[in-house]
Tab-separated table of C-alpha atoms and ligand atoms in Angstrom:
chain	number	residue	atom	x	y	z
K	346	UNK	CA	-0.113	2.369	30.550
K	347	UNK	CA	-3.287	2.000	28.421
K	348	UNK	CA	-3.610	1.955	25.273
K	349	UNK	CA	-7.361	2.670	23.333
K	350	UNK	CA	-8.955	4.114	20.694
K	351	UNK	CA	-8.932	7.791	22.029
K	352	UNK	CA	-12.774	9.457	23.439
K	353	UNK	CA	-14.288	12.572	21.983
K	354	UNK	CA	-13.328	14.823	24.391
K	355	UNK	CA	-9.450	13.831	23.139
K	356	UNK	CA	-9.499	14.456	19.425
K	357	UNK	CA	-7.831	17.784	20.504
K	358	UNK	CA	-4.895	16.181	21.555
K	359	UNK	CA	-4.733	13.862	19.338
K	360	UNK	CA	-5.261	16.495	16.480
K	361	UNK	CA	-2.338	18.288	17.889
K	362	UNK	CA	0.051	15.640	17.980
K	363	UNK	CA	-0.543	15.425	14.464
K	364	UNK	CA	-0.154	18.850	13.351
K	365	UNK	CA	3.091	19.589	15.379
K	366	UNK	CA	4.343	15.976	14.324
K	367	UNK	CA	3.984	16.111	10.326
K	368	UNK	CA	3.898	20.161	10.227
K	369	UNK	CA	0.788	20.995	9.187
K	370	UNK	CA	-0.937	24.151	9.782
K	371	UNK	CA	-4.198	23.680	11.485
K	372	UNK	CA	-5.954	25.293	8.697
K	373	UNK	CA	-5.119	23.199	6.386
K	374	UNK	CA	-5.412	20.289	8.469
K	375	UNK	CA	-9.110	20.828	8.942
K	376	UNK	CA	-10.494	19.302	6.081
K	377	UNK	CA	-8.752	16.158	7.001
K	378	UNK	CA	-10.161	16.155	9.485
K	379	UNK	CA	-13.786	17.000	8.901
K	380	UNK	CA	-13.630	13.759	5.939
K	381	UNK	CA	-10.934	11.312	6.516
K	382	UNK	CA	-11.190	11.246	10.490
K	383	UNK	CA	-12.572	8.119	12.279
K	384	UNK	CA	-12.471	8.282	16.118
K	385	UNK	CA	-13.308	4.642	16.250
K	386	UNK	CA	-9.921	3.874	14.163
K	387	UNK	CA	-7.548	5.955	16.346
K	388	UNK	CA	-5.147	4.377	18.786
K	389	UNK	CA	-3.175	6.189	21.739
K	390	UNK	CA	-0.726	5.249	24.789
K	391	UNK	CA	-1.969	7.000	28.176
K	392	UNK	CA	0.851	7.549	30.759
K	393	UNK	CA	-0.932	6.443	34.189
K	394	UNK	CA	-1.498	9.265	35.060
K	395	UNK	CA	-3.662	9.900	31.608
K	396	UNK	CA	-1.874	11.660	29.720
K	397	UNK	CA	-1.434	10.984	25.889
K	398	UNK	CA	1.823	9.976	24.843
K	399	UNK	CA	1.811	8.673	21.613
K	400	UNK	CA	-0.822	8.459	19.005
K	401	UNK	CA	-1.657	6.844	15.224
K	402	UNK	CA	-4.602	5.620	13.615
K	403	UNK	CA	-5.163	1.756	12.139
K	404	UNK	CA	-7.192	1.179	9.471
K	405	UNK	CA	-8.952	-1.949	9.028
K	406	UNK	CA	-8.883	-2.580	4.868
K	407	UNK	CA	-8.967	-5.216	3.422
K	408	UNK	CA	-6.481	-6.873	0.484
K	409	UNK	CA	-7.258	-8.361	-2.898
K	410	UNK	CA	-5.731	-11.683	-3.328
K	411	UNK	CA	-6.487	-13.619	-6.443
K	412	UNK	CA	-10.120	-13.986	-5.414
K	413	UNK	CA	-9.715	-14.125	-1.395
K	414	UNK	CA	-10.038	-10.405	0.699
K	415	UNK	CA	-7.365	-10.648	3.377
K	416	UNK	CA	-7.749	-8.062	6.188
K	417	UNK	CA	-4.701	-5.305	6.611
K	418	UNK	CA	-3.961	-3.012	9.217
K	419	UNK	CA	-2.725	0.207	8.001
K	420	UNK	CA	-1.325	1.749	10.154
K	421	UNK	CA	-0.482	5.990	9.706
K	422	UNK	CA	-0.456	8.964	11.947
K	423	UNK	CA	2.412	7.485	14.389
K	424	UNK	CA	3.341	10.555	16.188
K	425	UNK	CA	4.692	11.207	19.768
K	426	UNK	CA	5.572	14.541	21.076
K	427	UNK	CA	9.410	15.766	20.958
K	428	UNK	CA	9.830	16.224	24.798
K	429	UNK	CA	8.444	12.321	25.312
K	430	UNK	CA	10.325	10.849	22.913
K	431	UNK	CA	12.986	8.540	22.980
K	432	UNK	CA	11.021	6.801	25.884
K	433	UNK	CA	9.670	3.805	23.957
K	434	UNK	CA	6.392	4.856	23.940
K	435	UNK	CA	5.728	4.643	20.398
K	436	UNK	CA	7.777	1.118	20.265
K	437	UNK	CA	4.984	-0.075	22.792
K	438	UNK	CA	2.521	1.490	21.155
K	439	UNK	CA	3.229	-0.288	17.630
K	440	UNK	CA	3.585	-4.165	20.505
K	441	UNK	CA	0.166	-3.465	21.686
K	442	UNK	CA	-1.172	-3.051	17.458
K	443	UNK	CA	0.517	-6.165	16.877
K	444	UNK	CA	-1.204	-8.048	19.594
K	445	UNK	CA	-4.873	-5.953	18.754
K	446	UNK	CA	-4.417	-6.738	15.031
K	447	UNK	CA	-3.866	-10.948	15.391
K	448	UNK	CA	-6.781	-10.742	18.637
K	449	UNK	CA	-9.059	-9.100	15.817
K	450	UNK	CA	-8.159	-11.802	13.412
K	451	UNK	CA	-6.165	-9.021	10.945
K	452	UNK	CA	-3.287	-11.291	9.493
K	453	UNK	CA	-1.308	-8.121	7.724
K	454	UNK	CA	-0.229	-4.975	8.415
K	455	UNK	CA	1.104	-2.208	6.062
K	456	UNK	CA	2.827	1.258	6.863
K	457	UNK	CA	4.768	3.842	5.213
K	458	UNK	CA	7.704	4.340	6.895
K	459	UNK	CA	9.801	7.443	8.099
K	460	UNK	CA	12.715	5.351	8.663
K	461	UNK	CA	13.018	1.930	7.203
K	462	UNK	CA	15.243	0.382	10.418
K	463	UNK	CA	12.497	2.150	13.155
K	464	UNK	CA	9.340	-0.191	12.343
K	465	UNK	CA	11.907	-3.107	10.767
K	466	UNK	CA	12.389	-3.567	14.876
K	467	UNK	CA	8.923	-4.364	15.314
K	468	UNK	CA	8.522	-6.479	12.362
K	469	UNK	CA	7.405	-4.857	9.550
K	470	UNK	CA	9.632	-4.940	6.407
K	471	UNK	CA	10.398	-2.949	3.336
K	472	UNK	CA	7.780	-5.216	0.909
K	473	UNK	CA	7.229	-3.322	-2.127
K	474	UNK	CA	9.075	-0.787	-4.774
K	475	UNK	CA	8.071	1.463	-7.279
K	476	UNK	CA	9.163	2.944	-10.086
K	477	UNK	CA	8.584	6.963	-10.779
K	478	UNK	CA	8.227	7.433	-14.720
K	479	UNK	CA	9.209	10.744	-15.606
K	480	UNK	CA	8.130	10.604	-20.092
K	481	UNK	CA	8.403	13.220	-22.211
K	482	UNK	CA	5.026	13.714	-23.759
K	483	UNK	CA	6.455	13.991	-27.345
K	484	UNK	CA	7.353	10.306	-27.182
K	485	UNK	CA	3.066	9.312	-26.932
K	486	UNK	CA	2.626	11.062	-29.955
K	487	UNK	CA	2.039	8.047	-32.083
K	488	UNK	CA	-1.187	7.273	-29.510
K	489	UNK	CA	-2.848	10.600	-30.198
K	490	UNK	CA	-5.597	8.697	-32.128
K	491	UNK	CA	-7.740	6.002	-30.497
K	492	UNK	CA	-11.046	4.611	-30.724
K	493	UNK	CA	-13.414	4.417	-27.837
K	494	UNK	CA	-14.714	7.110	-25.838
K	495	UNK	CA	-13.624	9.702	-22.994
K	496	UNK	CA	-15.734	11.072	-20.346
K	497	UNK	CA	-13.705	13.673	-18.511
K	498	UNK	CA	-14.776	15.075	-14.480
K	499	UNK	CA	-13.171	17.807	-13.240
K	500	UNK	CA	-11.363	17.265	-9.493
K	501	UNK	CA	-14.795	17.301	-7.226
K	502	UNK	CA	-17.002	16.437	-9.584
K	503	UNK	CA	-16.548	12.598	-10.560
K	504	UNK	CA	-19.005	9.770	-9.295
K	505	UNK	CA	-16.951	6.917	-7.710
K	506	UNK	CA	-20.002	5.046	-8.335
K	507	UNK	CA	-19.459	5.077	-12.350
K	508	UNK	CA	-15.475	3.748	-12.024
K	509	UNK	CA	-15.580	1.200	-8.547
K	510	UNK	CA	-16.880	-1.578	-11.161
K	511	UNK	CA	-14.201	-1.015	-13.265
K	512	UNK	CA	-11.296	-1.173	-10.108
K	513	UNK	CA	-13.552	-3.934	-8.780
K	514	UNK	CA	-13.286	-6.094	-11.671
K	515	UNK	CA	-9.663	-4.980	-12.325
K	516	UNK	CA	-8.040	-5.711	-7.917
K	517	UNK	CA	-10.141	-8.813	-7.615
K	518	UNK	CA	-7.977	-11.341	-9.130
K	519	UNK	CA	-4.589	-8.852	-8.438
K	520	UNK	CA	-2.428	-9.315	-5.520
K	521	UNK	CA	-2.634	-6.952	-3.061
K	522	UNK	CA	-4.855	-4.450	-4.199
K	523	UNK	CA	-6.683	-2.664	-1.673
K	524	UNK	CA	-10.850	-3.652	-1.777
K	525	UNK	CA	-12.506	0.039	-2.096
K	526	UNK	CA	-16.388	-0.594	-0.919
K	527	UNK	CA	-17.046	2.744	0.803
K	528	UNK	CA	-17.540	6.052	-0.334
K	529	UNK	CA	-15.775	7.016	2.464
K	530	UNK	CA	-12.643	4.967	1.175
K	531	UNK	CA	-13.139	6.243	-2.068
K	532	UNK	CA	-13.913	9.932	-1.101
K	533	UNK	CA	-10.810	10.142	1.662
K	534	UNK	CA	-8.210	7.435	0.209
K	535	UNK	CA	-8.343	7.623	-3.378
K	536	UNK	CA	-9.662	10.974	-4.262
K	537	UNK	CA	-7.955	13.090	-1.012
K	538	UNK	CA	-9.592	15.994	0.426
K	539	UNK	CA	-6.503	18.131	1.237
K	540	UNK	CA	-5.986	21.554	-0.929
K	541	UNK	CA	-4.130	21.069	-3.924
K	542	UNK	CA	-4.686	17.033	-3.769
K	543	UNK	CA	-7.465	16.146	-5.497
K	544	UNK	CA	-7.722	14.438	-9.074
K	545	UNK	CA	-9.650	14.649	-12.792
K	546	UNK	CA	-10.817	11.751	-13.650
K	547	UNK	CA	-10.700	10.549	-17.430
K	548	UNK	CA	-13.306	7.154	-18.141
K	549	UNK	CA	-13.139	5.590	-21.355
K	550	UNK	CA	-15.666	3.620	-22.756
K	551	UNK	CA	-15.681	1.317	-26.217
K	552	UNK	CA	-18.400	3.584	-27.083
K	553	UNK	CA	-21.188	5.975	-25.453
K	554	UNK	CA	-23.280	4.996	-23.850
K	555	UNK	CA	-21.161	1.730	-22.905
K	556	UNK	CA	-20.253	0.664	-19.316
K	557	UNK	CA	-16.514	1.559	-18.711
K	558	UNK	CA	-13.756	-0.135	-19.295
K	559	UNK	CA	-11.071	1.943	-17.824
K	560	UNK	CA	-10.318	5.036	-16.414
K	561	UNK	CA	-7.420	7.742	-15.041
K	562	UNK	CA	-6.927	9.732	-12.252
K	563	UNK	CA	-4.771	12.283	-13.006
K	564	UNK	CA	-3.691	16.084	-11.838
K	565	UNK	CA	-1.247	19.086	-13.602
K	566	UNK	CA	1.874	20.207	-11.249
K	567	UNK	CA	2.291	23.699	-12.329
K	568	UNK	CA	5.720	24.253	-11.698
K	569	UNK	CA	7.890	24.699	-14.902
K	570	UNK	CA	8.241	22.297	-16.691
K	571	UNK	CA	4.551	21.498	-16.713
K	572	UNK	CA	3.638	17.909	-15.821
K	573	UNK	CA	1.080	15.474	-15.891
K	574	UNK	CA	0.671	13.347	-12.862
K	575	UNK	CA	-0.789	10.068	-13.010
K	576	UNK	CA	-1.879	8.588	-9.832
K	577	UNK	CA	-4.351	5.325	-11.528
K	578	UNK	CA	-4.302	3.877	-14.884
K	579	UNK	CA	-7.030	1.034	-14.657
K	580	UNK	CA	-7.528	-0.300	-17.418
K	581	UNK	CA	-9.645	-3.758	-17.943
K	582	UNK	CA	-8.240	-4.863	-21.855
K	583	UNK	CA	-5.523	-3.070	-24.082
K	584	UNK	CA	-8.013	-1.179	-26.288
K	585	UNK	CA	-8.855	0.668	-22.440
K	586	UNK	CA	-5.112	0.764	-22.253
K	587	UNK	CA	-4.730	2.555	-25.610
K	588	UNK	CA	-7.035	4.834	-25.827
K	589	UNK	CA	-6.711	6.166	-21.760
K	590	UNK	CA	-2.240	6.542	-23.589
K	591	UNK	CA	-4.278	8.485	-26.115
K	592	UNK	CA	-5.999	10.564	-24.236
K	593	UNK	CA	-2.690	11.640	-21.833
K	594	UNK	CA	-0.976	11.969	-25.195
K	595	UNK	CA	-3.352	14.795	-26.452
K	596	UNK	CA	-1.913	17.027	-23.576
K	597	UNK	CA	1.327	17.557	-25.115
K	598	UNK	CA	0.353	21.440	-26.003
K	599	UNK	CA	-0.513	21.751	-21.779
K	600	UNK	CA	2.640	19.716	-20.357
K	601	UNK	CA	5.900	18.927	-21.414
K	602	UNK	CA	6.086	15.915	-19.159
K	603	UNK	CA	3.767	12.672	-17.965
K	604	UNK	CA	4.469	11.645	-14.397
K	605	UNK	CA	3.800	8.053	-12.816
K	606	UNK	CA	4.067	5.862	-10.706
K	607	UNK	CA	4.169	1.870	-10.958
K	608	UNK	CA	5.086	-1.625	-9.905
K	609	UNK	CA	8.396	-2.313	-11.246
K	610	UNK	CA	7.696	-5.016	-13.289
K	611	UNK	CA	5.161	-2.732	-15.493
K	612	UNK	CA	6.409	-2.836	-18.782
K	613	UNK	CA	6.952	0.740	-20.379
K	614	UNK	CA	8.402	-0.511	-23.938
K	615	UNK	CA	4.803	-0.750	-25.142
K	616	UNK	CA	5.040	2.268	-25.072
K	617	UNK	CA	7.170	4.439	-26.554
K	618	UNK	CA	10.131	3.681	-29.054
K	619	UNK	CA	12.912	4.890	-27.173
K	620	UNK	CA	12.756	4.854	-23.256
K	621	UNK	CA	16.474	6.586	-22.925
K	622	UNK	CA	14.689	9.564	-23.086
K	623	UNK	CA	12.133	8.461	-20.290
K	624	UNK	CA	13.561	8.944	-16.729
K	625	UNK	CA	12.762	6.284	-14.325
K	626	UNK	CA	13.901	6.183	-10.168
K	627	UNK	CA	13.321	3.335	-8.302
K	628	UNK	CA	11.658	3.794	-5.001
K	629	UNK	CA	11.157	2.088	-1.750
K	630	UNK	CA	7.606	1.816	-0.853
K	631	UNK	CA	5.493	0.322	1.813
K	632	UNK	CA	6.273	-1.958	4.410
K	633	UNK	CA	4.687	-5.515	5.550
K	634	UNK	CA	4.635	-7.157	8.611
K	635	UNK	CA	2.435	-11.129	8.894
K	636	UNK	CA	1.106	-10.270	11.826
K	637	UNK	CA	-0.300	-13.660	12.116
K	638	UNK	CA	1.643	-16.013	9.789
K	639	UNK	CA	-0.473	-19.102	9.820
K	640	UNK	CA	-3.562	-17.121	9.320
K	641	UNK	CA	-2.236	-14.913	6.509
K	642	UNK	CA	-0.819	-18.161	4.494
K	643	UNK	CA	-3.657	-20.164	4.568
K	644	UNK	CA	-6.178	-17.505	3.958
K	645	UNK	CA	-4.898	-16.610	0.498
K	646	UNK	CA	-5.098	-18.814	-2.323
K	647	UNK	CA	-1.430	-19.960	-3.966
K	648	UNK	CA	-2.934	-20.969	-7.381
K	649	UNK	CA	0.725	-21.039	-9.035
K	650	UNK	CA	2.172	-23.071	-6.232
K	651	UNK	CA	2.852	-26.631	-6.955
K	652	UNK	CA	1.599	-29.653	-4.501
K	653	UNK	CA	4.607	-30.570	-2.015
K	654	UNK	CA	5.210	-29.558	1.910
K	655	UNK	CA	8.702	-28.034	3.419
K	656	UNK	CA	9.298	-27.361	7.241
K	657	UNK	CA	10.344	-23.731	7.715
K	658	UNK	CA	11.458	-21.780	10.943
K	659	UNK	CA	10.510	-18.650	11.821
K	660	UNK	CA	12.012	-15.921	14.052
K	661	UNK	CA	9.566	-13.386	15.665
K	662	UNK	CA	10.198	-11.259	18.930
K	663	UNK	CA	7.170	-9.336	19.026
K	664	UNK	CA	5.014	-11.989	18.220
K	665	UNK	CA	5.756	-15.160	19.694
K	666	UNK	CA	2.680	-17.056	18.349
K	667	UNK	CA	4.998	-16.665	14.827
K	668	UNK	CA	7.359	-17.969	16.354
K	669	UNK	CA	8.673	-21.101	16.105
K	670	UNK	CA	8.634	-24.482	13.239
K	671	UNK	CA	6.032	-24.844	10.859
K	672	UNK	CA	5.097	-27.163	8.242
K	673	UNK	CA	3.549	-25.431	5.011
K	674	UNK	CA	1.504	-27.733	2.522
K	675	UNK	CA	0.564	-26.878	-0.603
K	676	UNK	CA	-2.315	-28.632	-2.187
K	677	UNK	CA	-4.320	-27.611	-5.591
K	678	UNK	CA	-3.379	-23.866	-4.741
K	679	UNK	CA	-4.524	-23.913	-1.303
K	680	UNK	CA	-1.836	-24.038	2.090
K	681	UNK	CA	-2.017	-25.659	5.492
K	682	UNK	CA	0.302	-24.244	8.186
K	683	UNK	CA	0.917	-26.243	11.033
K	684	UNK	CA	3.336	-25.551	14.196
K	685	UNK	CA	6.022	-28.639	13.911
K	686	UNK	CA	8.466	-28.367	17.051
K	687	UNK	CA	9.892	-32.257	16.231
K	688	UNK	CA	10.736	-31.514	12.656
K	689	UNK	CA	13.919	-29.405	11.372
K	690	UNK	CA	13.362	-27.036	9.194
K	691	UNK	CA	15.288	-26.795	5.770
K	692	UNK	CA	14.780	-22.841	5.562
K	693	UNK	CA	14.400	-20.564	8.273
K	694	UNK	CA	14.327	-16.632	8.466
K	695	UNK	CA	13.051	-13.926	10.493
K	696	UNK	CA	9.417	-12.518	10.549
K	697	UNK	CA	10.663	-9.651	8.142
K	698	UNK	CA	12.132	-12.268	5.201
K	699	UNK	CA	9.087	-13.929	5.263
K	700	UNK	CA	6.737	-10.858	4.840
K	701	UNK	CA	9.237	-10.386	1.789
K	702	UNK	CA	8.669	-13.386	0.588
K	703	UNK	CA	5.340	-13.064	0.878
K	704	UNK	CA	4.720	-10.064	-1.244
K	705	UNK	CA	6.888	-11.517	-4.152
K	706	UNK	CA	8.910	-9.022	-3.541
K	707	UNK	CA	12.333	-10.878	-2.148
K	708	UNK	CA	12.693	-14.101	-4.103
K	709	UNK	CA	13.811	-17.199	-1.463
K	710	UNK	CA	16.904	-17.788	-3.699
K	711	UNK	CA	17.343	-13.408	-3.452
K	712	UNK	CA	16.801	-14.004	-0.192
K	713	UNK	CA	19.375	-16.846	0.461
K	714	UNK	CA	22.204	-15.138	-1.508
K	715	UNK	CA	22.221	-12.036	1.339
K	716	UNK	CA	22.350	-14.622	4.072
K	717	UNK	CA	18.698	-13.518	5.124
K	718	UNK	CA	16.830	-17.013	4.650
K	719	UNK	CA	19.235	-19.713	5.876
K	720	UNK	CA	19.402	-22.944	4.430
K	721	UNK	CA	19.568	-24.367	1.166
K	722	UNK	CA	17.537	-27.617	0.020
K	723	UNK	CA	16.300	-27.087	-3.873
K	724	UNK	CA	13.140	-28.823	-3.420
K	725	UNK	CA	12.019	-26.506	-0.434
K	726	UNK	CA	13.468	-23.222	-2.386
K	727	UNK	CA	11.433	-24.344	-5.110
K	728	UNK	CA	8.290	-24.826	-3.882
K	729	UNK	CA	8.609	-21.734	-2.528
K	730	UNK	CA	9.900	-19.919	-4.936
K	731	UNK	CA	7.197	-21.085	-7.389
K	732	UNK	CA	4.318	-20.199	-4.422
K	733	UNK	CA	4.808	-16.328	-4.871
K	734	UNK	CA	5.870	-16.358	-9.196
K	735	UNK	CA	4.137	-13.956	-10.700
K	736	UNK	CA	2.769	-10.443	-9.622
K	737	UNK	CA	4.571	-9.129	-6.295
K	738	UNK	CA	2.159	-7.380	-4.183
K	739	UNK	CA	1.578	-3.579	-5.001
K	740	UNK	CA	-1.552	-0.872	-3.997
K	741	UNK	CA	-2.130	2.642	-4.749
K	742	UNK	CA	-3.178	3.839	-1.174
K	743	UNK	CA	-0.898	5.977	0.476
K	744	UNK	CA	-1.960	6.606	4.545
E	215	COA	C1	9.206	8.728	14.900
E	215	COA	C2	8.577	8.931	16.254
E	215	COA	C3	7.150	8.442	16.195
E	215	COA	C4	9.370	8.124	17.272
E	215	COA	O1	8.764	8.322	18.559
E	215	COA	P1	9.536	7.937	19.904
E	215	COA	O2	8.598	8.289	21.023
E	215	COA	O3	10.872	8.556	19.947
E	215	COA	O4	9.669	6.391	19.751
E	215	COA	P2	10.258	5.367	20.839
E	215	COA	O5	10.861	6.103	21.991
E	215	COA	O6	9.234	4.379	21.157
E	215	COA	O7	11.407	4.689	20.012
E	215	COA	C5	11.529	3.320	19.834
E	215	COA	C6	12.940	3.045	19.435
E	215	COA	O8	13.242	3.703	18.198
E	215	COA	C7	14.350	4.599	18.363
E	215	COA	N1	14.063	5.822	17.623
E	215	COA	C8	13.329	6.866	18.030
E	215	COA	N2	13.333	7.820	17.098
E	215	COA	C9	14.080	7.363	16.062
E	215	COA	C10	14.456	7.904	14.826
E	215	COA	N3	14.102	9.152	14.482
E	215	COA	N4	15.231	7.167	14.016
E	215	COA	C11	15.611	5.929	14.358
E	215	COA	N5	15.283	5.345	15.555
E	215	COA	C12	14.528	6.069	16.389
E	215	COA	C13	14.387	4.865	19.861
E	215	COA	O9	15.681	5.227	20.265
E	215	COA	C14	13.958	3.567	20.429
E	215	COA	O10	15.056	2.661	20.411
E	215	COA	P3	15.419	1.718	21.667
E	215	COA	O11	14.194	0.853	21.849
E	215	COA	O12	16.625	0.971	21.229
E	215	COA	O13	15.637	2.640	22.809
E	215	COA	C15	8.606	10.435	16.642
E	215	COA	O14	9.923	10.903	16.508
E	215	COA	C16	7.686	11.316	15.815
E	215	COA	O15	6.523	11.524	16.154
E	215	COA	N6	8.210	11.879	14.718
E	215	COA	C17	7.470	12.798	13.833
E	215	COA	C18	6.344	12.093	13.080
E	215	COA	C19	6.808	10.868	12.339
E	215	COA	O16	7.770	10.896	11.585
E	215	COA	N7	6.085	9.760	12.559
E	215	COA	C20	6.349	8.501	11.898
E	215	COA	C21	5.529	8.402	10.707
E	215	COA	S1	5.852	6.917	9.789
């Protein structure tokens, strides 16, 4: 079987695995694919005899990390065709990504999943959660006055150009955050094409004429009761914060309701009184897979980890350069990973635990207490623990 980015003559079938895969009229998938398409991104699996059998597209972004860009494949569109499947073709489809990603020196790998337990096989693992914010709109009525200044763009009509700086200076030191250079990032993953999807923007600034400091993308779900959807709050220093609060609260005679989404940890008593009254659902969100784990720990900086080195072992069927007994050494917030086949390890875990622990978003003691990281020296739980304190992962994208 081969597997390839597919030619022009085969964005037909390609197309059409996608529309009969995630139901989606061809109408309306044309303006996806007149903006967002990339032929050169596109992967398929050819039978021998050349016939498509399963299809997706990989992305090559790159991460935010406290300073350092790490590169991430994300990975969207998986679709095979109901009277193939079953077959394995998409499981060897997702082996041969694995290997293209670590040959093109990409270290991580994001998806959103269908099914949890499908990509979990090949690695990947559940690495971030969200929290959906449902507030009433009467309880930001204390914010309705704010200093600073609003500049409002109607869905279409905003200039990435005048808020990038702003998300720049905001992701660069986050963890995680997806780097937006492109217009074509900007125009196809932030602000979507598809009917019905795209977003006002709201930019505040301390004062006309001032370069921003903040801004909101935002959109109204007519159905009853009427809502407010926030998709980004960026905001660079509180008084951003405020006044962006402000400027959602002053729509309380258009919706009843403010919708969004955020990392768990974000705080939301700052902001109103009372949050009974706010409805919040935790989510499962992305998932992670290292798909090179030497390359992805020592290319990110670990400026909250203390010096010290533990021996860890690592489980990995689908990539057997994971595989195996490393040391990790952390010096002055930088790591070392080396392969260490005399030494024992004091914690070991499979590819998936460790992509958890990576993001911050499974703590090593967490992960010890549900039998998924074995072992159970202090110093070594520790060092790891206090490697990944702080912000877990999180990004807006959704592919
Ligand atoms: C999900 C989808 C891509 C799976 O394609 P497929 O060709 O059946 O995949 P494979 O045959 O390679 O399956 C690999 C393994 O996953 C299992 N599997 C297949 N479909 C599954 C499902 N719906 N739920 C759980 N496991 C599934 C297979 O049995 C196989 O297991 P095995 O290796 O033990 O035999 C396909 O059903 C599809 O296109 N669905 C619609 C679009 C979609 O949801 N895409 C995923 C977007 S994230």
């Amino acid at each position: 079987m081969e597997f390839r980015p597919i030619r022009p003559d085969e964005v037909p079938v390609w197309r059409q695995f996608q529309e009969y895969c995630f139901h989606t009229e061809p109408a309306d998938f044309d303006p996806w694919m007149a903006s967002k398409f990339q032929i050169e991104h596109t992967r398929s699996l050819f039978t021998d005899g050349g016939q498509m059998a399963a299809a997706c597209a990989n992305y090559p972004w790159q991460l935010h990390f406290e300073g350092a860009r790490l590169g991430m494949g994300a990975i969207a569109s998986v679709a095979s065709l109901p009277e193939n499947r079953r077959g394995g073709h998409v499981g060897r489809m997702m082996q041969h990504l694995i290997i293209e990603m670590k040959e093109r020196g990409i270290p991580l790998s994001a998806l959103y999943p269908f099914h949890q337990g499908f990509y979990r096989r090949y690695g990947w693992d559940v690495a971030c959660t969200w929290i959906d914010h449902e507030i009433p709109v009467e309880l930001l009525g204390h914010l309705r006055k704010y200093s600073g200044v609003i500049d409002r763009h109607l869905p279409g009509q905003a200039d990435w150009r005048e808020i990038a700086p702003v998300y720049q200076r905001w992701a660069a030191s986050r963890r995680g955050y997806v780097a937006r250079e492109t217009e074509h990032h900007w125009r196809t993953a932030v602000y979507a094409t598809l009917p019905g999807r795209n977003w006002h923007t709201a930019v505040y600034r301390p004062a006309a004429g001032a370069a921003p400091e903040g801004y909101l993308l935002y959109r109204f779900a007519n159905d009853a009761p009427r809502k407010l959807q926030v998709r980004e709050l960026v905001a660079l220093n509180p008084a951003a914060d405020r006044a962006l609060w402000g400027f959602i609260a002053n729509h309380d005679s258009q919706v009843k309701f403010v919708k969004l989404r955020q990392a768990r940890t974000w705080p939301l008593w700052h902001l109103v009184d009372h949050t009974y009254d706010v409805k919040s659902t935790m989510e499962s969100g992305w998932m992670l897979r290292l798909i090179d784990l030497k390359a992805a720990i020592e290319a990110r900086p670990w400026p909250g980890a203390p010096n010290g080195s533990l021996v860890i072992g690592v489980t990995d069927e689908q990539a057997p350069w994971n595989a195996g007994t490393w040391r990790l050494e952390f010096e002055n917030g930088r790591a070392a990973v080396n392969l260490a086949p005399a030494e024992t390890p004091s914690l070991s875990a499979s590819v998936q635990t460790w992509a958890q622990w990576y993001a911050g978003f499974v703590r090593p003691d967490q992960a010890v207490a549900t039998g998924r990281l074995s072992g159970t020296d202090a110093r070594s739980l520790a060092l790891l623990a206090g490697a990944t304190a702080g912000e877990e992962m999180f990004f807006f994208e959704f592919f």
